[in-house]
Amino acid sequence: MITLLNKIISVIINPLITIVLGLAVIYFLFMAFRFIREGDNSENRTQNANGMLWGLIGIAIMVSTYGIINFLLGVIGQ
C-alpha cells in the first residue's frame, strides 16, 4: 500500500504541483511586469496588484502543499 502511495505521489502529484507552481510564478511575473509597465493608470494598477497578490497566494499554496506531502510521507515512514 505504501509503495502504491509513493508511486502515485512521485508520478502524478509531484509533477502536477511543479506545473501549477510554475504557472503561478509565471502569472506573478506577468502581473508584476504589467504593474511596472502601465504606470499611473490607477484602475489597471489595482488590477495588476491584485493579480500579483493572487500569484503569491498560489505560490504559497503550492509550496506548502509540497511541504505537507513530504511531512506526511516522513511521518508514515517513506
CSV table of C-alpha atoms in Angstrom, one decimal:
chain,number,residue,atom,x,y,z
A,1,MET,CA,0.0,0.0,0.0
A,2,ILE,CA,2.8,2.5,0.9
A,3,THR,CA,4.7,1.7,-2.3
A,4,LEU,CA,1.5,2.4,-4.3
A,5,LEU,CA,1.0,5.7,-2.4
A,6,ASN,CA,4.7,6.6,-3.1
A,7,LYS,CA,4.3,5.8,-6.8
A,8,ILE,CA,1.2,8.0,-7.0
A,9,ILE,CA,2.9,10.9,-5.3
A,10,SER,CA,6.1,10.6,-7.3
A,11,VAL,CA,4.4,10.1,-10.7
A,12,ILE,CA,1.3,12.2,-10.5
A,13,ILE,CA,1.2,14.6,-7.6
A,14,ASN,CA,4.7,16.0,-7.6
A,15,PRO,CA,4.8,16.8,-11.3
A,16,LEU,CA,1.3,18.4,-11.0
A,17,ILE,CA,2.4,20.5,-8.1
A,18,THR,CA,5.5,21.6,-10.1
A,19,ILE,CA,3.5,22.5,-13.1
A,20,VAL,CA,1.0,24.6,-11.1
A,21,LEU,CA,3.8,26.2,-9.1
A,22,GLY,CA,5.5,27.2,-12.4
A,23,LEU,CA,2.2,28.6,-13.7
A,24,ALA,CA,1.8,30.7,-10.5
A,25,VAL,CA,5.3,32.1,-10.8
A,26,ILE,CA,4.7,33.0,-14.5
A,27,TYR,CA,1.4,34.6,-13.6
A,28,PHE,CA,3.0,36.6,-10.8
A,29,LEU,CA,5.9,37.8,-13.0
A,30,PHE,CA,3.5,38.7,-15.8
A,31,MET,CA,1.4,40.8,-13.5
A,32,ALA,CA,4.5,42.4,-12.0
A,33,PHE,CA,5.7,43.3,-15.5
A,34,ARG,CA,2.2,44.8,-16.3
A,35,PHE,CA,2.2,46.7,-13.0
A,36,ILE,CA,5.5,48.3,-13.8
A,37,ARG,CA,4.8,48.9,-17.5
A,38,GLU,CA,1.4,50.5,-17.1
A,39,GLY,CA,2.5,53.3,-14.7
A,40,ASP,CA,0.0,55.7,-13.2
A,41,ASN,CA,-3.3,54.2,-14.5
A,42,SER,CA,-4.9,53.5,-11.2
A,43,GLU,CA,-7.6,51.1,-12.4
A,44,ASN,CA,-5.1,48.8,-14.2
A,45,ARG,CA,-2.6,49.3,-11.4
A,46,THR,CA,-5.1,48.0,-8.8
A,47,GLN,CA,-6.0,45.1,-11.0
A,48,ASN,CA,-2.3,44.2,-11.6
A,49,ALA,CA,-1.6,44.5,-7.9
A,50,ASN,CA,-4.4,42.1,-7.1
A,51,GLY,CA,-3.1,39.7,-9.8
A,52,MET,CA,0.3,39.8,-8.2
A,53,LEU,CA,-1.3,39.1,-4.8
A,54,TRP,CA,-3.1,36.1,-6.2
A,55,GLY,CA,0.1,34.9,-7.8
A,56,LEU,CA,1.9,35.0,-4.5
A,57,ILE,CA,-1.0,33.2,-2.8
A,58,GLY,CA,-0.8,30.5,-5.5
A,59,ILE,CA,2.9,30.1,-4.9
A,60,ALA,CA,2.5,29.9,-1.2
A,61,ILE,CA,-0.3,27.2,-1.5
A,62,MET,CA,1.8,25.1,-3.9
A,63,VAL,CA,5.0,25.3,-1.7
A,64,SER,CA,3.0,24.5,1.4
A,65,THR,CA,1.2,21.6,-0.3
A,66,TYR,CA,4.6,20.1,-1.3
A,67,GLY,CA,5.9,20.5,2.2
A,68,ILE,CA,2.8,18.9,3.8
A,69,ILE,CA,3.0,15.9,1.5
A,70,ASN,CA,6.7,15.5,2.3
A,71,PHE,CA,6.0,15.8,6.0
A,72,LEU,CA,3.2,13.2,5.9
A,73,LEU,CA,5.5,10.8,3.9
A,74,GLY,CA,8.1,11.3,6.6
A,75,VAL,CA,5.6,10.5,9.3
A,76,ILE,CA,4.4,7.4,7.5
A,77,GLY,CA,8.0,6.2,7.1
A,78,GLN,CA,8.9,6.8,3.5
